[in-house]
Coordinates of C-alpha atoms in Angstrom, one line a residue:
X1 CA 72.3 36.1 -133.8
X2 CA 73.4 39.5 -134.5
X3 CA 75.7 38.4 -137.3
X4 CA 72.8 36.9 -139.2
X5 CA 70.4 40.1 -138.2
X6 CA 73.1 42.1 -139.7
X7 CA 73.6 39.8 -142.9
X8 CA 69.5 40.1 -143.5
X9 CA 69.4 43.7 -142.6
X10 CA 71.8 44.6 -145.2
X11 CA 70.5 42.3 -147.8
X12 CA 67.1 43.6 -147.4
X13 CA 67.8 47.3 -147.0
X14 CA 69.9 47.5 -150.6
X15 CA 67.1 45.4 -152.5
X16 CA 64.5 47.5 -150.8
X17 CA 66.1 51.1 -151.7
X18 CA 66.8 49.7 -155.2
X19 CA 63.1 48.9 -155.7
X20 CA 62.2 52.2 -154.1
X21 CA 64.2 54.2 -156.5
X22 CA 62.7 52.4 -159.5
X23 CA 59.6 53.3 -158.5
X24 CA 60.2 56.9 -158.1
X25 CA 60.8 57.0 -154.3
X26 CA 63.9 58.1 -152.4
X27 CA 65.7 55.0 -151.4
X28 CA 65.3 55.8 -147.7
X29 CA 61.4 55.0 -147.8
X30 CA 62.1 51.4 -148.9
X31 CA 64.7 50.7 -146.4
X32 CA 62.3 52.3 -143.5
X33 CA 59.4 50.1 -144.7
X34 CA 61.7 47.1 -145.1
X35 CA 62.3 47.0 -141.7
X36 CA 58.8 47.1 -140.9
X37 CA 58.3 44.1 -143.0
X38 CA 61.4 41.9 -141.0
X39 CA 60.6 43.1 -137.5
X40 CA 58.1 41.8 -135.1
X41 CA 54.9 43.7 -136.5
X42 CA 54.9 41.4 -139.8
X43 CA 57.6 38.7 -140.2
X44 CA 59.6 38.9 -137.0
X45 CA 63.0 38.0 -138.8
X46 CA 64.8 40.8 -136.8
X47 CA 64.0 41.7 -133.2
X48 CA 64.9 44.7 -131.8
X49 CA 67.7 44.4 -129.6
X50 CA 69.9 46.5 -127.5
X51 CA 72.7 46.2 -129.7
X52 CA 71.1 47.0 -132.7
X53 CA 69.7 49.9 -131.5
X54 CA 73.5 50.9 -130.3
X55 CA 74.6 50.2 -134.0
X56 CA 71.8 52.3 -135.3
X57 CA 72.8 55.2 -133.1
X58 CA 76.1 55.2 -134.6
X59 CA 74.2 55.0 -137.9
X60 CA 72.4 58.2 -137.5
X61 CA 75.6 59.9 -136.0
X62 CA 77.5 59.1 -138.9
X63 CA 74.8 60.1 -141.2
X64 CA 74.6 63.9 -139.8
X65 CA 78.4 63.8 -139.6
X66 CA 79.0 63.0 -143.2
X67 CA 76.0 66.2 -143.6
X68 CA 77.7 68.3 -141.8
X69 CA 81.3 67.6 -144.0
X70 CA 79.2 68.3 -147.1
X71 CA 77.8 71.5 -145.9
X72 CA 79.1 74.6 -147.5
X73 CA 79.4 77.1 -144.7
X74 CA 79.5 80.1 -146.6
X75 CA 76.1 78.9 -147.8
X76 CA 74.9 78.2 -144.5
X77 CA 75.4 81.9 -143.2
X78 CA 73.2 82.9 -146.1
X79 CA 70.5 81.1 -144.9
X80 CA 70.6 82.1 -141.3
X81 CA 67.6 84.4 -141.3
X82 CA 65.3 81.7 -143.2
X83 CA 66.8 78.8 -140.9
X84 CA 65.3 81.0 -138.2
X85 CA 61.9 81.8 -139.4
X86 CA 61.3 78.2 -140.4
X87 CA 62.8 76.7 -137.0
X88 CA 60.6 79.1 -134.9
X89 CA 57.3 79.2 -137.2
X90 CA 57.6 75.4 -137.4
X91 CA 57.7 75.3 -133.6
X92 CA 54.8 77.4 -132.7
X93 CA 51.9 76.0 -135.3
X94 CA 52.5 72.2 -133.9
X95 CA 52.5 73.1 -130.2
X96 CA 49.1 75.5 -130.5
X97 CA 47.9 72.3 -132.3
X98 CA 49.0 69.7 -129.9
X99 CA 48.2 72.2 -126.9
X100 CA 44.9 72.3 -128.2
X101 CA 44.4 68.7 -129.0
X102 CA 45.3 67.9 -125.3
X103 CA 42.6 70.1 -124.2
X104 CA 40.1 68.6 -126.3
X105 CA 40.8 64.9 -125.3
X106 CA 40.2 66.5 -121.5
X107 CA 44.3 66.4 -120.5
X108 CA 45.3 69.1 -117.9
X109 CA 47.0 72.2 -119.2
X110 CA 50.6 71.1 -117.9
X111 CA 50.0 67.9 -119.9
X112 CA 48.4 69.4 -123.2
X113 CA 51.5 71.6 -123.5
X114 CA 53.8 68.7 -123.0
X115 CA 51.9 66.9 -125.8
X116 CA 52.1 70.2 -128.3
X117 CA 55.9 70.4 -127.1
X118 CA 56.3 66.9 -128.3
X119 CA 54.5 67.4 -131.8
X120 CA 57.1 70.7 -132.3
X121 CA 60.4 68.5 -132.2
X122 CA 61.9 67.5 -135.7
X123 CA 64.5 65.1 -136.6
X124 CA 66.1 65.8 -139.9
X125 CA 68.5 62.6 -140.0
X126 CA 65.8 60.9 -142.6
X127 CA 65.4 64.2 -144.6
X128 CA 69.3 64.5 -144.7
X129 CA 69.2 61.4 -146.5
X130 CA 66.4 62.3 -149.1
X131 CA 68.3 65.4 -149.7
X132 CA 71.3 63.7 -151.0
X133 CA 69.8 61.5 -152.8
X134 CA 67.9 64.7 -154.8
X135 CA 71.2 66.6 -155.1
X136 CA 69.8 69.3 -152.9
X137 CA 72.2 68.6 -149.6
X138 CA 74.0 71.9 -150.5
X139 CA 71.1 73.9 -152.0
X140 CA 69.8 77.1 -150.2
X141 CA 66.9 75.1 -149.3
X142 CA 69.1 72.1 -147.7
X143 CA 71.3 74.2 -146.0
X144 CA 67.9 76.3 -144.3
X145 CA 66.5 72.6 -143.6
X146 CA 69.5 71.9 -141.6
X147 CA 69.8 75.3 -139.9
X148 CA 66.3 75.2 -138.7
X149 CA 66.5 71.5 -137.2
X150 CA 69.5 73.2 -135.2
X151 CA 67.2 76.0 -134.2
X152 CA 64.3 73.6 -133.7
X153 CA 66.4 71.4 -131.1
X154 CA 67.5 74.1 -129.2
X155 CA 64.2 75.9 -128.7
X156 CA 62.1 72.5 -127.9
X157 CA 64.9 71.2 -125.2
X158 CA 64.7 74.7 -123.5
X159 CA 61.0 75.1 -123.6
X160 CA 60.8 70.8 -122.2
X161 CA 63.4 72.2 -119.2
X162 CA 61.2 75.2 -118.6
X163 CA 58.1 72.9 -119.0
X164 CA 59.3 70.3 -116.5
X165 CA 60.3 73.3 -114.1
X166 CA 57.0 74.0 -113.7
X167 CA 55.7 70.6 -113.4
X168 CA 57.7 70.2 -110.4
X169 CA 60.5 68.2 -111.9
X170 CA 64.1 68.1 -110.8
X171 CA 64.9 70.5 -113.8
X172 CA 66.3 73.8 -113.1
X173 CA 65.7 76.1 -116.1
X174 CA 68.9 78.4 -115.7
X175 CA 71.3 75.0 -115.3
X176 CA 69.8 73.7 -118.7
X177 CA 70.6 76.6 -120.4
X178 CA 74.0 77.2 -118.9
X179 CA 74.8 73.7 -119.8
X180 CA 73.9 74.5 -123.3
X181 CA 75.8 77.6 -123.4
X182 CA 78.8 76.1 -122.3
X183 CA 78.6 73.4 -124.8
X184 CA 78.9 75.8 -127.7
X185 CA 81.5 77.6 -126.2
X186 CA 83.8 74.4 -125.6
X187 CA 82.8 73.1 -129.1
X188 CA 83.6 76.5 -130.8
X189 CA 87.1 76.3 -128.7
X190 CA 87.8 72.8 -129.9
X191 CA 86.7 73.4 -133.2
X192 CA 89.0 76.3 -133.4
X193 CA 92.3 74.9 -131.6
X194 CA 92.2 71.3 -131.0
X195 CA 90.6 69.6 -134.2
X196 CA 93.3 71.0 -136.6
X197 CA 95.7 70.1 -134.4
X198 CA 94.3 66.3 -133.8
X199 CA 94.3 65.9 -137.8
X200 CA 97.6 67.0 -138.1
X201 CA 98.9 64.6 -135.6
X202 CA 97.5 61.5 -136.8
X203 CA 98.4 62.5 -140.5
X204 CA 102.0 61.2 -140.2
X205 CA 101.3 57.9 -137.8
X206 CA 102.4 54.9 -139.5
X207 CA 99.7 53.0 -139.4
X208 CA 96.5 52.5 -141.7
X209 CA 93.7 55.2 -141.9
X210 CA 94.9 57.4 -139.1
X211 CA 93.1 60.3 -140.8
X212 CA 90.0 58.4 -140.8
X213 CA 90.1 57.5 -137.0
X214 CA 90.7 61.0 -136.1
X215 CA 87.9 61.9 -137.6
X216 CA 86.1 59.4 -136.4
X217 CA 87.4 60.3 -132.7
X218 CA 86.3 63.7 -133.3
X219 CA 82.8 63.0 -134.5
X220 CA 82.3 60.5 -131.7
X221 CA 83.7 63.2 -129.0
X222 CA 81.6 65.9 -130.2
X223 CA 78.3 63.5 -130.4
X224 CA 79.2 62.7 -126.6
X225 CA 79.3 66.3 -125.3
X226 CA 76.6 67.5 -127.2
X227 CA 74.2 64.3 -125.2
X228 CA 76.1 65.0 -122.1
X229 CA 74.6 68.9 -122.3
X230 CA 71.2 67.8 -123.1
X231 CA 71.5 68.9 -126.9
X232 CA 71.3 65.9 -129.5
X233 CA 73.9 63.8 -130.1
X234 CA 73.4 64.3 -133.9
X235 CA 73.8 68.1 -133.5
X236 CA 77.1 67.5 -132.1
X237 CA 78.2 65.0 -134.8
X238 CA 76.8 67.6 -137.6
X239 CA 79.1 70.6 -135.9
X240 CA 82.0 68.0 -135.9
X241 CA 81.8 67.5 -139.7
X242 CA 81.3 71.1 -140.4
X243 CA 84.3 71.5 -138.2
X244 CA 86.5 69.2 -140.2
X245 CA 85.1 70.6 -143.3
X246 CA 87.5 73.6 -142.9
X247 CA 90.7 71.8 -142.7
X248 CA 92.8 70.2 -145.9
X249 CA 91.5 66.8 -144.7
X250 CA 88.0 67.1 -145.5
X251 CA 88.0 65.2 -149.1
X252 CA 89.7 62.3 -147.6
X253 CA 87.3 62.1 -144.4
X254 CA 84.5 62.4 -146.3
X255 CA 85.1 59.8 -149.1
X256 CA 86.7 57.1 -146.7
X257 CA 83.7 57.8 -144.0
X258 CA 80.9 57.5 -146.3
X259 CA 82.4 54.0 -147.2
X260 CA 82.0 53.1 -143.9
X261 CA 78.7 54.3 -143.0
X262 CA 76.7 53.0 -146.1
X263 CA 78.1 50.1 -146.1
X264 CA 77.1 49.0 -142.7
X265 CA 75.8 51.5 -140.4
X266 CA 73.3 53.9 -142.1
X267 CA 71.4 51.1 -143.8
X268 CA 71.0 49.6 -140.0
X269 CA 69.9 52.8 -138.8
X270 CA 67.1 53.3 -141.5
X271 CA 66.1 49.5 -141.1
X272 CA 65.9 49.4 -137.5
X273 CA 63.2 52.8 -137.2
X274 CA 60.8 50.0 -138.8
X275 CA 62.0 47.1 -136.7
X276 CA 61.0 48.9 -133.8
X277 CA 57.3 48.7 -134.7
X278 CA 54.9 46.8 -133.3
X279 CA 51.1 47.0 -134.2
X280 CA 49.9 44.8 -130.7
X281 CA 47.5 46.8 -128.9
X282 CA 46.6 49.6 -130.9
X283 CA 43.8 48.2 -133.0
X284 CA 41.4 50.2 -130.7
X285 CA 43.6 53.6 -131.5
X286 CA 43.2 53.6 -135.0
X287 CA 41.0 57.0 -135.0
X288 CA 43.7 58.6 -132.5
X289 CA 46.6 57.6 -134.6
X290 CA 45.1 59.2 -137.5
X291 CA 44.0 62.3 -136.0
X292 CA 47.4 63.0 -134.4
X293 CA 49.1 62.0 -137.9
X294 CA 47.2 64.5 -139.5
X295 CA 47.9 66.9 -137.3
X296 CA 51.5 66.2 -136.6
X297 CA 52.0 66.2 -140.6
X298 CA 50.2 69.1 -141.7
X299 CA 51.3 71.4 -138.7
X300 CA 54.9 71.0 -139.3
X301 CA 54.2 71.1 -143.0
X302 CA 52.4 74.5 -142.4
X303 CA 54.4 75.9 -140.1
X304 CA 57.7 75.1 -141.9
X305 CA 56.4 76.1 -145.3
X306 CA 55.3 79.8 -143.9
X307 CA 58.9 80.3 -142.4
X308 CA 60.3 79.5 -145.3
X309 CA 57.7 82.1 -147.3
X310 CA 58.7 84.5 -144.7
X311 CA 62.2 84.3 -145.6
X312 CA 61.6 84.7 -149.7
X313 CA 61.2 81.0 -150.6
X314 CA 58.2 80.3 -153.4
X315 CA 55.7 78.3 -153.0
X316 CA 57.1 75.1 -154.4
X317 CA 60.3 75.1 -152.2
X318 CA 58.6 76.5 -149.2
X319 CA 56.6 73.3 -148.8
X320 CA 59.2 71.3 -149.8
X321 CA 61.2 72.7 -146.4
X322 CA 58.2 72.3 -144.8
X323 CA 57.9 68.5 -145.7
X324 CA 61.6 68.5 -144.7
X325 CA 60.8 69.0 -141.1
X326 CA 57.8 66.6 -141.0
X327 CA 59.9 63.6 -139.4
X328 CA 59.8 63.5 -135.6
X329 CA 62.1 60.5 -135.4
X330 CA 64.3 60.1 -132.2
X331 CA 64.3 63.5 -131.0
X332 CA 60.2 62.9 -130.2
X333 CA 60.7 59.7 -128.7
X334 CA 63.0 60.6 -126.3
X335 CA 60.7 63.3 -125.3
X336 CA 57.6 60.8 -125.3
X337 CA 60.0 58.4 -122.7
X338 CA 60.3 61.5 -120.4
X339 CA 56.8 62.2 -120.8
X340 CA 56.2 58.5 -119.8
X341 CA 58.5 58.6 -116.7
X342 CA 57.3 61.5 -115.3
X343 CA 53.2 60.7 -116.2
X344 CA 52.8 63.5 -118.7
X345 CA 51.8 60.8 -120.7
X346 CA 49.8 57.5 -119.9
X347 CA 51.1 54.5 -121.5
X348 CA 47.9 54.6 -124.1
X349 CA 48.7 57.7 -125.6
X350 CA 52.3 56.9 -125.4
X351 CA 51.7 54.1 -127.4
X352 CA 49.6 56.5 -130.1
X353 CA 52.5 58.9 -130.3
X354 CA 55.2 56.6 -131.0
X355 CA 53.0 54.9 -134.2
X356 CA 52.2 58.6 -135.0
X357 CA 56.1 59.3 -134.9
X358 CA 56.7 56.5 -137.2
X359 CA 53.8 57.5 -139.5
X360 CA 55.5 61.3 -139.9
X361 CA 59.0 59.4 -140.4
X362 CA 57.6 57.3 -143.3
X363 CA 55.9 60.2 -145.3
X364 CA 59.0 62.3 -145.3
X365 CA 60.8 61.2 -148.0
X366 CA 58.2 60.5 -150.7
X367 CA 56.4 64.0 -149.6
X368 CA 60.0 65.6 -150.2
X369 CA 60.4 64.1 -153.7
X370 CA 56.9 65.3 -154.7
X371 CA 57.4 69.0 -153.8
X372 CA 61.0 69.1 -154.9
X373 CA 60.3 67.9 -158.3
X374 CA 58.6 69.5 -161.3
X375 CA 56.1 67.4 -161.4
X376 CA 54.8 68.2 -157.8
X377 CA 55.2 71.8 -158.7
X378 CA 53.0 71.8 -161.2
X379 CA 50.3 69.7 -159.0
X380 CA 50.7 72.4 -156.6
X381 CA 50.4 75.0 -158.9
X382 CA 53.6 76.9 -158.7
X383 CA 56.0 77.5 -161.3
X384 CA 59.9 76.3 -161.1
X385 CA 62.4 78.9 -160.3
X386 CA 64.6 80.0 -162.7

């Protein structure tokens, strides 16, 4: 059954991606939408199985690994200030709006704060693909978005630990922060000493693609360490890519990893997001879904844009950066799952928020395309930077 599902996913995602590009949209949008069509929500050809979920996880890890390999660290350093502004302001605005929405719905203050925190999360795995397709991954805007995503992830996780400790859960803020400090200390040490050594040891081995295997080992190891420390696995994979980018094996690893990833795992990741959607039982919640979707989209767009403007970007690029931060993706889904387990969210609100996360994921690529093109710039009344 899995083999058949993979064949259908790969065929449909490539065709849908091509149609999307022909219509002037990023290919990733077509892959997301075809997932909904193939999944239980429409045709039911593909089911959301555990194995498919694992393959999807590998896909997003490899996608962020590739982003790390292609990141210019010098540009990354230059955008540190901008990334901080975008990451911080991009959290404050949705956090405040989510808290207010929770209070309006009659939730307890702590539950409202949790809702705001969930809406503050960002996952740029979808944005990374859109940036690659537009040739902006290594631009000042692209590196700002990637840096902001790392900052956003860390701040949201620490804030979540603090909130859960206030709620009386088995979460100790000091321990959470310590784990993250230890993670980054270990990763820096491994990046400095172990990674170059591993690649050098694997290079002369008399087996096929030994260097590529070494790159994958490093990628998955860093992703595991990140997840173990309570940081998203995609952050560990991204750091692994940056680390290998400092070595002489960067081009070799990047070329082969892209082939492996985009042939199988990345299409599975994009399509599986749509496959996970189920519309049953939400017909009576359309108003709530629409309201939360608007709040989720506008707050991240505005927060990220204001942060980018404060860092010196013009209106056009600020809105593009803000739109790239809109997708909540797997980070928000993880937080939503925690909320359901700890009774911070009831089942009804949980289902609504899952759909909202999907909506933010689907609208992100076309928003980025619109704001990052001259046509979109003219419509919002800004001039192209020269």
